[in-house]
Coordinates of C-alpha atoms in Angstrom, one line a residue:
X231 CA 47.6 -5.3 41.0
X232 CA 48.5 -4.9 37.4
X233 CA 50.1 -7.6 35.4
X234 CA 51.8 -7.6 32.0
X235 CA 52.4 -10.6 29.8
X236 CA 56.0 -11.3 29.1
X237 CA 55.8 -14.4 26.9
X238 CA 52.3 -14.6 25.5
X239 CA 50.6 -17.3 27.6
X240 CA 47.5 -16.5 29.4
X241 CA 48.2 -16.8 33.1
X242 CA 50.5 -19.8 32.6
X243 CA 53.9 -18.3 32.3
X244 CA 53.1 -14.7 31.3
X245 CA 52.4 -12.3 34.1
X246 CA 55.4 -10.3 35.0
X247 CA 54.3 -9.8 38.6
X248 CA 53.4 -12.3 41.2
X249 CA 52.4 -11.6 44.8
X250 CA 55.8 -10.0 45.5
X251 CA 59.2 -11.5 45.6
X252 CA 62.5 -10.6 47.1
X253 CA 65.6 -9.8 45.3
X254 CA 66.4 -13.4 46.0
X255 CA 65.2 -15.5 43.1
X256 CA 63.1 -18.4 44.4
X257 CA 61.1 -21.4 43.5
X258 CA 58.1 -20.4 45.5
X259 CA 54.5 -19.7 44.7
X260 CA 53.6 -19.6 41.1
X261 CA 53.6 -16.9 38.4
X262 CA 50.2 -18.3 37.4
X263 CA 48.8 -17.1 40.7
X264 CA 49.7 -13.5 39.9
X265 CA 47.7 -13.7 36.7
X266 CA 44.8 -15.0 38.7
X267 CA 45.2 -12.3 41.3
X268 CA 45.2 -9.6 38.6
X269 CA 42.1 -11.1 37.1
X270 CA 40.3 -11.2 40.5
X271 CA 41.3 -7.6 41.3
X272 CA 40.0 -6.4 37.9
X273 CA 36.5 -7.7 38.7
X274 CA 36.0 -4.9 41.3
X275 CA 33.6 -7.0 43.2
X276 CA 31.0 -4.9 45.0
X277 CA 31.9 -6.4 48.4
X278 CA 35.1 -4.3 48.3
X279 CA 33.3 -1.0 47.7
X280 CA 33.3 1.5 50.6
X281 CA 31.9 4.5 48.7
X282 CA 30.9 5.1 45.1
X283 CA 29.0 8.3 44.4
X284 CA 29.5 11.6 42.5
X285 CA 32.7 10.5 40.8
X286 CA 34.4 9.4 44.0
X287 CA 35.1 5.7 44.4
X288 CA 36.7 4.3 47.6
X289 CA 37.4 0.6 48.0
X290 CA 39.3 -1.8 50.3
X291 CA 41.9 -4.4 49.3
X292 CA 43.1 -7.5 51.0
X293 CA 45.6 -10.1 49.9
X294 CA 46.7 -12.9 52.2
X295 CA 48.2 -16.3 52.1
X296 CA 49.7 -19.3 53.9
X297 CA 52.5 -21.4 52.5
X298 CA 54.1 -24.6 53.9
X299 CA 57.5 -25.5 52.5
X300 CA 59.7 -28.6 52.9
X301 CA 63.4 -28.6 51.8
X302 CA 65.8 -31.6 51.9
X303 CA 69.6 -31.4 51.2
X304 CA 69.5 -27.6 51.0
X305 CA 72.2 -26.2 48.7
X306 CA 73.2 -29.8 47.9
X307 CA 74.3 -30.2 51.6
X308 CA 77.4 -28.1 51.0
X309 CA 77.2 -26.6 54.5
X310 CA 78.0 -29.9 56.1
X311 CA 81.1 -30.2 54.0
X312 CA 82.6 -26.8 54.2
X313 CA 81.1 -25.3 57.4
X314 CA 80.2 -28.2 59.7
X315 CA 80.8 -26.0 62.7
X316 CA 77.9 -23.8 61.7
X317 CA 75.4 -26.6 62.5
X318 CA 73.4 -25.5 59.5
X319 CA 70.4 -27.8 59.1
X320 CA 70.2 -28.9 55.4
X321 CA 66.7 -30.4 56.0
X322 CA 64.1 -27.8 57.0
X323 CA 60.3 -27.3 56.9
X324 CA 58.4 -24.1 57.8
X325 CA 55.1 -22.3 57.6
X326 CA 54.9 -18.7 56.4
X327 CA 52.1 -16.3 55.9
X328 CA 51.3 -12.7 55.1
X329 CA 48.4 -10.2 55.0
X330 CA 48.3 -7.1 52.9
X331 CA 45.3 -4.9 53.6
X332 CA 44.8 -1.6 51.8
X333 CA 42.5 1.2 50.9
X334 CA 42.4 3.1 47.6
X335 CA 40.4 5.8 46.0
X336 CA 39.9 7.7 42.7
X337 CA 38.0 10.9 42.1
X338 CA 36.9 11.5 38.5
X339 CA 36.2 15.0 37.3
X340 CA 33.9 16.3 34.6
X341 CA 36.8 16.6 32.1
X342 CA 37.8 13.0 32.6
X343 CA 40.8 13.8 34.8
X344 CA 41.3 11.5 37.8
X345 CA 42.9 12.1 41.2
X346 CA 43.8 8.8 42.9
X347 CA 45.8 7.2 45.7
X348 CA 46.3 4.1 47.7
X349 CA 47.7 3.1 51.1
X350 CA 48.5 -0.5 52.1
X351 CA 50.7 -2.4 54.6
X352 CA 52.2 -5.9 54.8
X353 CA 52.3 -8.1 57.9
X354 CA 54.5 -11.2 57.4
X355 CA 55.7 -14.0 59.5
X356 CA 57.7 -17.3 59.3
X357 CA 57.1 -20.0 61.8
X358 CA 60.1 -22.3 62.0
X359 CA 63.5 -22.0 60.3
X360 CA 63.6 -21.2 56.6
X361 CA 66.2 -22.1 53.9
X362 CA 68.4 -19.2 55.0
X363 CA 68.5 -20.2 58.6
X364 CA 66.1 -17.4 59.7
X365 CA 63.9 -18.6 62.5
X366 CA 60.5 -17.2 63.6
X367 CA 61.0 -13.9 62.0
X368 CA 58.3 -11.3 60.9
X369 CA 57.6 -7.7 60.5
X370 CA 54.9 -5.1 59.7
X371 CA 55.9 -2.5 57.1
X372 CA 54.3 0.1 54.9
X373 CA 53.8 -1.1 51.3
X374 CA 52.0 1.5 49.2
X375 CA 51.3 5.1 50.1
X376 CA 51.0 7.2 46.9
X377 CA 48.9 10.0 45.4
X378 CA 48.5 10.6 41.7
X379 CA 46.8 12.6 39.0
X380 CA 46.1 11.7 35.4
X381 CA 44.5 13.8 32.7
X382 CA 41.6 12.7 30.6
X383 CA 40.2 13.6 27.2
X384 CA 41.5 12.9 23.7
X385 CA 45.1 13.0 22.6
X386 CA 48.1 12.6 24.8
X387 CA 47.4 12.0 28.5
X388 CA 49.6 12.6 31.5
X389 CA 49.9 10.6 34.7
X390 CA 52.1 11.6 37.7
X391 CA 52.3 9.8 41.0
X392 CA 54.4 10.3 44.1
X393 CA 54.9 7.9 47.0
X394 CA 55.7 4.2 47.6
X395 CA 54.2 2.0 44.9
X396 CA 54.9 -0.8 42.5
X397 CA 56.8 -0.3 39.2
X398 CA 57.8 -2.9 36.7
X399 CA 59.6 -2.0 33.5
X400 CA 59.8 -4.2 30.4
X401 CA 59.6 -7.9 31.1
X402 CA 60.8 -7.5 34.7
X403 CA 64.4 -8.2 33.8
X404 CA 65.9 -5.4 35.9
X405 CA 63.2 -3.3 37.5
X406 CA 60.3 -5.2 39.2
X407 CA 60.8 -6.0 42.9
X408 CA 61.1 -2.9 45.0
X409 CA 60.8 -4.6 48.4
X410 CA 63.1 -7.1 50.0
X411 CA 61.6 -10.1 51.9
X412 CA 62.8 -12.9 54.1
X413 CA 65.4 -12.7 56.8
X414 CA 64.1 -10.4 59.6
X415 CA 60.9 -9.8 57.7
X416 CA 59.9 -13.4 57.2
X417 CA 57.8 -14.9 54.4
X418 CA 60.9 -15.7 52.3
X419 CA 59.1 -17.7 49.6
X420 CA 55.9 -15.6 49.4
X421 CA 57.8 -12.4 49.2
X422 CA 54.8 -10.2 49.6
X423 CA 56.6 -6.9 49.5
X424 CA 57.2 -5.4 46.0
X425 CA 56.5 -1.7 46.2
X426 CA 59.4 0.7 46.1
X427 CA 60.1 2.6 49.3
X428 CA 60.1 5.9 47.4
X429 CA 58.8 6.4 43.9
X430 CA 58.1 9.4 41.6
X431 CA 56.6 8.1 38.3
X432 CA 55.5 10.3 35.4
X433 CA 54.0 8.9 32.2
X434 CA 52.9 10.3 28.9
X435 CA 50.4 8.0 27.1
X436 CA 49.6 8.8 23.5
X437 CA 47.6 6.0 21.9
X438 CA 49.7 2.8 22.2
X439 CA 52.9 4.7 23.0
X440 CA 54.0 5.3 26.6
X441 CA 56.9 7.2 27.9
X442 CA 57.7 6.7 31.6
X443 CA 60.2 8.7 33.7
X444 CA 60.9 7.5 37.2
X445 CA 62.8 7.9 40.4
X446 CA 62.8 4.8 42.7
X447 CA 64.4 3.7 46.0
X448 CA 64.0 0.1 47.1
X449 CA 62.7 -1.0 50.5
X450 CA 65.8 -2.7 51.7
X451 CA 66.4 -4.7 54.8
X452 CA 67.5 -2.6 57.8
X453 CA 70.3 -5.1 58.4
X454 CA 71.6 -4.9 54.8
X455 CA 70.8 -1.4 53.4
X456 CA 72.7 -0.4 50.3
X457 CA 71.0 3.0 50.2
X458 CA 70.3 2.6 46.5
X459 CA 68.5 5.2 44.4
X460 CA 67.8 4.8 40.7
X461 CA 66.3 7.0 37.9
X462 CA 65.7 6.7 34.2
X463 CA 63.2 6.5 31.4
X464 CA 61.3 3.8 29.6
X465 CA 59.8 4.0 26.0
X466 CA 57.2 1.4 25.1
X467 CA 54.8 0.6 22.3
X468 CA 52.0 -1.9 22.9
X469 CA 50.3 -3.5 19.8
X470 CA 46.6 -4.5 19.8
X471 CA 47.5 -8.2 20.1
X472 CA 49.6 -7.8 23.3
X473 CA 52.9 -7.7 21.4
X474 CA 55.2 -4.9 22.5
X475 CA 58.5 -3.2 21.9
X476 CA 60.4 -1.1 24.4
X477 CA 63.6 0.4 25.6
X478 CA 64.7 1.2 29.2
X479 CA 67.5 3.4 30.5
X480 CA 68.6 3.1 34.2
X481 CA 71.0 5.2 36.1
X482 CA 72.1 4.3 39.6
X483 CA 72.2 7.8 41.3
X484 CA 73.5 6.5 44.6
X485 CA 74.5 3.2 46.0
X486 CA 76.7 1.7 48.8
X487 CA 76.1 -1.9 47.4
X488 CA 79.5 -3.5 46.7
X489 CA 80.6 -5.3 43.6
X490 CA 82.9 -8.3 43.5
X491 CA 85.8 -8.9 41.0
X492 CA 87.4 -12.2 40.2
X493 CA 90.9 -12.8 41.4
X494 CA 93.6 -12.2 38.6
X495 CA 93.9 -15.4 36.7
X496 CA 91.2 -16.9 38.8
X497 CA 93.5 -17.8 41.6
X498 CA 93.2 -16.4 45.1
X499 CA 90.5 -14.4 46.9
X500 CA 88.1 -12.2 44.9
X501 CA 88.2 -8.4 45.3
X502 CA 85.4 -6.5 46.9
X503 CA 84.7 -3.1 45.3
X504 CA 83.0 -0.8 47.9
X505 CA 80.1 1.2 46.5
X506 CA 80.6 -0.7 43.2
X507 CA 77.0 -0.2 42.0
X508 CA 77.2 3.6 42.4
X509 CA 76.9 5.4 39.0
X510 CA 76.2 2.2 37.0
X511 CA 74.3 2.7 33.8
X512 CA 72.0 0.2 32.0
X513 CA 70.2 0.0 28.7
X514 CA 67.6 -2.7 28.0
X515 CA 65.8 -3.5 24.8
X516 CA 62.8 -5.8 25.0
X517 CA 60.1 -7.1 22.7
X518 CA 57.4 -9.7 22.1
X519 CA 56.2 -10.7 18.6
X520 CA 53.4 -13.0 17.4
X521 CA 51.0 -13.5 14.5
X522 CA 47.2 -13.7 14.8
X523 CA 46.8 -15.6 11.5
X524 CA 48.7 -17.5 8.9
X525 CA 51.2 -20.3 9.3
X526 CA 52.8 -18.7 12.3
X527 CA 49.6 -18.4 14.2
X528 CA 50.0 -19.5 17.9
X529 CA 53.8 -19.0 17.7
X530 CA 55.4 -16.2 19.7
X531 CA 58.9 -15.0 20.5
X532 CA 60.2 -12.6 23.1
X533 CA 63.6 -11.1 23.6
X534 CA 65.7 -9.0 26.0
X535 CA 69.1 -7.5 25.6
X536 CA 70.8 -5.4 28.3
X537 CA 74.2 -3.7 28.5
X538 CA 75.7 -2.2 31.6
X539 CA 78.7 0.1 32.1
X540 CA 80.3 2.1 34.9
X541 CA 83.3 4.2 33.8
X542 CA 84.3 4.9 37.5
X543 CA 85.2 1.2 38.0
X544 CA 85.9 0.1 34.4
X545 CA 82.8 -2.1 34.2
X546 CA 81.3 -3.5 31.0
X547 CA 78.7 -6.3 31.3
X548 CA 75.8 -7.7 29.3
X549 CA 72.9 -10.1 29.4
X550 CA 70.3 -11.5 26.9
X551 CA 67.3 -13.8 26.8
X552 CA 65.5 -15.3 23.8
X553 CA 62.3 -17.2 24.1
X554 CA 60.1 -19.0 21.6
X555 CA 56.8 -20.7 22.3
X556 CA 53.8 -22.4 20.7
X557 CA 50.3 -22.7 22.1
X558 CA 48.1 -25.6 20.8
X559 CA 45.0 -23.4 20.9
X560 CA 42.8 -26.0 19.1
X561 CA 43.9 -29.0 21.1
X562 CA 42.2 -30.3 24.3
X563 CA 43.9 -29.0 27.4
X564 CA 45.5 -26.3 25.2
X565 CA 49.1 -27.4 25.7
X566 CA 51.8 -24.8 25.6
X567 CA 55.5 -25.4 25.0
X568 CA 58.3 -22.8 25.6
X569 CA 62.0 -22.9 25.0
X570 CA 64.2 -20.2 26.6
X571 CA 67.9 -19.5 26.4
X572 CA 69.5 -16.8 28.6
X573 CA 73.0 -15.5 29.4
X574 CA 74.3 -13.2 32.1
X575 CA 78.0 -12.3 31.8
X576 CA 80.5 -13.1 34.5
X577 CA 83.8 -11.4 35.3
X578 CA 86.7 -12.6 33.2
X579 CA 89.6 -13.2 35.6
X580 CA 92.1 -12.6 32.7
X581 CA 91.0 -9.0 31.9
X582 CA 91.3 -5.7 33.9
X583 CA 87.6 -4.9 33.3
X584 CA 84.7 -5.9 35.4
X585 CA 82.3 -8.0 33.2
X586 CA 80.0 -9.3 36.0
X587 CA 76.4 -8.5 35.2
X588 CA 74.3 -6.8 37.9
X589 CA 70.7 -8.2 37.8
X590 CA 69.4 -5.2 40.0
X591 CA 65.8 -5.8 41.1
X592 CA 64.5 -8.5 38.7
X593 CA 61.3 -10.5 38.9
X594 CA 62.4 -13.8 40.4
X595 CA 59.2 -15.8 39.9
X596 CA 59.2 -19.3 38.2
X597 CA 58.7 -18.9 34.5
X598 CA 59.6 -15.2 34.5
X599 CA 63.3 -14.4 35.4
X600 CA 64.2 -17.1 38.0
X601 CA 67.0 -19.3 36.8
X602 CA 66.1 -22.8 37.8
X603 CA 63.8 -24.0 40.6
X604 CA 65.8 -24.8 43.8
X605 CA 68.9 -23.5 42.2
X606 CA 67.4 -20.0 41.9
X607 CA 68.0 -19.6 45.6
X608 CA 71.7 -19.9 44.9
X609 CA 72.4 -18.6 41.4
X610 CA 71.2 -15.0 40.9
X611 CA 71.2 -13.8 37.3
X612 CA 74.9 -13.1 37.1
X613 CA 77.6 -15.3 35.7
X614 CA 75.1 -18.0 34.6
X615 CA 73.7 -19.3 31.4
X616 CA 70.7 -21.5 31.1
X617 CA 68.6 -23.5 28.7
X618 CA 65.0 -23.9 29.9
X619 CA 62.1 -25.9 28.6
X620 CA 58.5 -25.7 30.0
X621 CA 55.2 -27.3 29.1
X622 CA 51.8 -26.5 30.5
X623 CA 48.3 -28.0 30.1
X624 CA 44.9 -26.8 31.3
X625 CA 42.6 -29.7 32.0
X626 CA 39.9 -27.1 32.8
X627 CA 39.6 -23.3 33.0
X628 CA 40.4 -23.5 36.7
X629 CA 43.4 -25.9 36.7
X630 CA 46.8 -25.6 35.1
X631 CA 49.7 -28.1 35.4
X632 CA 53.2 -26.9 34.5
X633 CA 56.5 -28.8 34.2
X634 CA 59.8 -26.9 33.9
X635 CA 63.3 -28.1 33.2
X636 CA 66.5 -25.9 33.5
X637 CA 70.0 -26.7 32.5
X638 CA 72.2 -24.2 34.4
X639 CA 75.9 -23.5 33.8
X640 CA 78.5 -20.9 34.7
X641 CA 79.2 -18.3 32.0
X642 CA 82.7 -17.8 33.3
X643 CA 84.9 -20.3 35.1
X644 CA 87.0 -19.3 38.1
X645 CA 84.7 -16.3 38.7
X646 CA 82.2 -15.5 41.4
X647 CA 78.8 -17.0 41.0
X648 CA 77.0 -15.4 44.0
X649 CA 77.2 -12.2 46.0
X650 CA 74.5 -9.8 45.0
X651 CA 72.0 -7.3 46.4
X652 CA 70.3 -8.7 49.5
X653 CA 71.2 -12.3 48.8
X654 CA 73.1 -12.2 52.1
X655 CA 75.2 -15.3 51.5
X656 CA 77.7 -13.9 53.9
X657 CA 75.2 -15.0 56.6
X658 CA 74.6 -18.4 55.0
X659 CA 77.2 -21.1 55.7
X660 CA 76.6 -22.8 52.4
X661 CA 77.3 -19.7 50.4
X662 CA 81.0 -19.3 51.1
X663 CA 82.1 -22.3 49.1
X664 CA 80.8 -21.0 45.7
X665 CA 81.6 -17.3 45.8
X666 CA 85.0 -17.9 44.1
X667 CA 83.5 -19.8 41.2
X668 CA 83.8 -23.3 39.7
X669 CA 86.3 -25.0 37.5
X670 CA 83.7 -26.9 35.5
X671 CA 80.8 -25.2 33.8
X672 CA 77.7 -27.4 34.5
X673 CA 76.1 -26.3 37.7
X674 CA 72.7 -28.1 38.0
X675 CA 69.7 -29.7 36.3
X676 CA 66.5 -28.4 37.8
X677 CA 62.9 -29.8 37.5
X678 CA 59.8 -28.1 38.8
X679 CA 56.3 -29.5 38.7
X680 CA 53.5 -27.2 39.6
X681 CA 49.7 -27.5 40.1
X682 CA 47.5 -24.4 40.1
X683 CA 43.8 -24.3 40.8
X684 CA 41.3 -21.4 41.1
X685 CA 39.2 -22.5 44.1
X686 CA 36.9 -19.5 44.0
X687 CA 37.1 -16.1 42.2
X688 CA 39.1 -14.9 45.2
X689 CA 41.0 -18.0 46.4
X690 CA 43.9 -19.8 44.7
X691 CA 45.8 -23.0 45.4
X692 CA 49.3 -23.8 44.3
X693 CA 51.3 -27.0 44.9
X694 CA 54.8 -27.6 43.8
X695 CA 57.5 -30.3 43.7
X696 CA 61.1 -29.4 42.8
X697 CA 64.4 -31.2 42.5
X698 CA 67.9 -29.9 41.7
X699 CA 70.6 -32.4 40.5
X700 CA 74.1 -31.1 41.0
X701 CA 76.2 -30.7 37.9
X702 CA 79.9 -31.3 37.3
X703 CA 80.9 -27.8 38.7
X704 CA 79.2 -28.6 42.0
X705 CA 80.4 -32.1 42.2
X706 CA 84.0 -31.1 41.6
X707 CA 83.8 -28.8 44.6
X708 CA 82.6 -31.5 47.0
X709 CA 84.7 -34.4 48.4
X710 CA 82.4 -37.4 48.0
X711 CA 78.9 -37.5 46.5
X712 CA 76.7 -34.4 46.2
X713 CA 73.1 -35.3 47.0
X714 CA 70.0 -34.2 45.1
X715 CA 68.3 -31.1 46.6
X716 CA 64.5 -31.5 46.8
X717 CA 61.7 -29.4 47.9
X718 CA 57.9 -29.2 48.0
X719 CA 55.4 -26.5 48.9
X720 CA 51.6 -25.9 49.1
X721 CA 50.0 -22.6 49.5
X722 CA 46.6 -20.9 49.5
X723 CA 46.2 -17.2 48.6
X724 CA 43.1 -15.0 48.8
X725 CA 42.8 -11.7 47.0
X726 CA 40.1 -9.0 47.0

């Protein structure tokens, strides 16, 4: 389970991947846990070995978890105001779990070349009713099922694989989560599926330079299948100190996923563009920079800029994120502070163009690309801007405590805030009242306190408390007082 550091903090905020998410951003299990999982998997403990002789290594994998979640005043209790007939319960608690067993192998030849592969499945289940009104849902699906070959020796190496597998590009801003979770599949917050349903990935690795060409198809929900297929190329340079610089190009080869356009002048119903994502193009520049010595030691910065266009529907959209952080490496508990600013364009109702940014399949973990804590279940990375602060301390090597604050606002007034791939707010009573946008920018203030502990080398505990205070944009849409949306969760994950 590979992980990449996006912002330079060792298993605090940095791993791009966690144990799966859905295309729904969520304030669920921690990004820290993914770093722990990656470390555990890298240990290759002998208990997982099935066969290891004559260059052939076969091993089993198992990842599993249980999560208990409590939510009060879901979506600031908007459903009771705008859709009381739906009988949507704004106070819910549920238990969810998953198991992901797998078997992988690699055969090393005399010249250093390796033939490898892996197959795994996910069984997931929700007991009770989750935040999106799905009750007692679950499914068993294929996760990974790929074969690959990579060359050995000096100089440039080649790596080609075909079949369902994970793929994250850059910092996870656009390409990270290939599997949709929740709804009829259950395990909404855990989101254990992340492998792409179909994938062909070719890489050329020359020293610290990597060129990746790819074709991917997401594992979408049967009930909401946009039949998306994407392809492109990624160029990346990794420095010795974990800094990096990269560029990604994405082309949507095929899609039936619709786009939404603001009503002219911001008045009236928005327009649905059928097959809107089809033929969309995206370029993404990303980097991380730091210094190992001198006055800037322990400081780091990261950046992402993305531009999208689709000439077929007159689309032009963009997004950016900048992040600066400092780690007090020589201080007890090694505190780390991070400031993040990000922007995702919304559709301007006064222009004929579509400026609404499409976040595609981003990594929606806390501290990665989720916008807010509770609010991240409502505001996908489109037509929003946010200022985020986080601080983390490590009382011991096994314990990390993190506090995050997010100020979230609309990037464009009178323009849709929701409606995206698999967010499925059409099925959620509370979703209808925000799709047309807000008349005041401030949406919410989110706080998220998280406790992470390594119980054993293969078992991890995460406990979280979250609160979302409605901003002026939400309050103006509600007759009367909008309550604070609160939540809490506790989960245990094992990984071999």
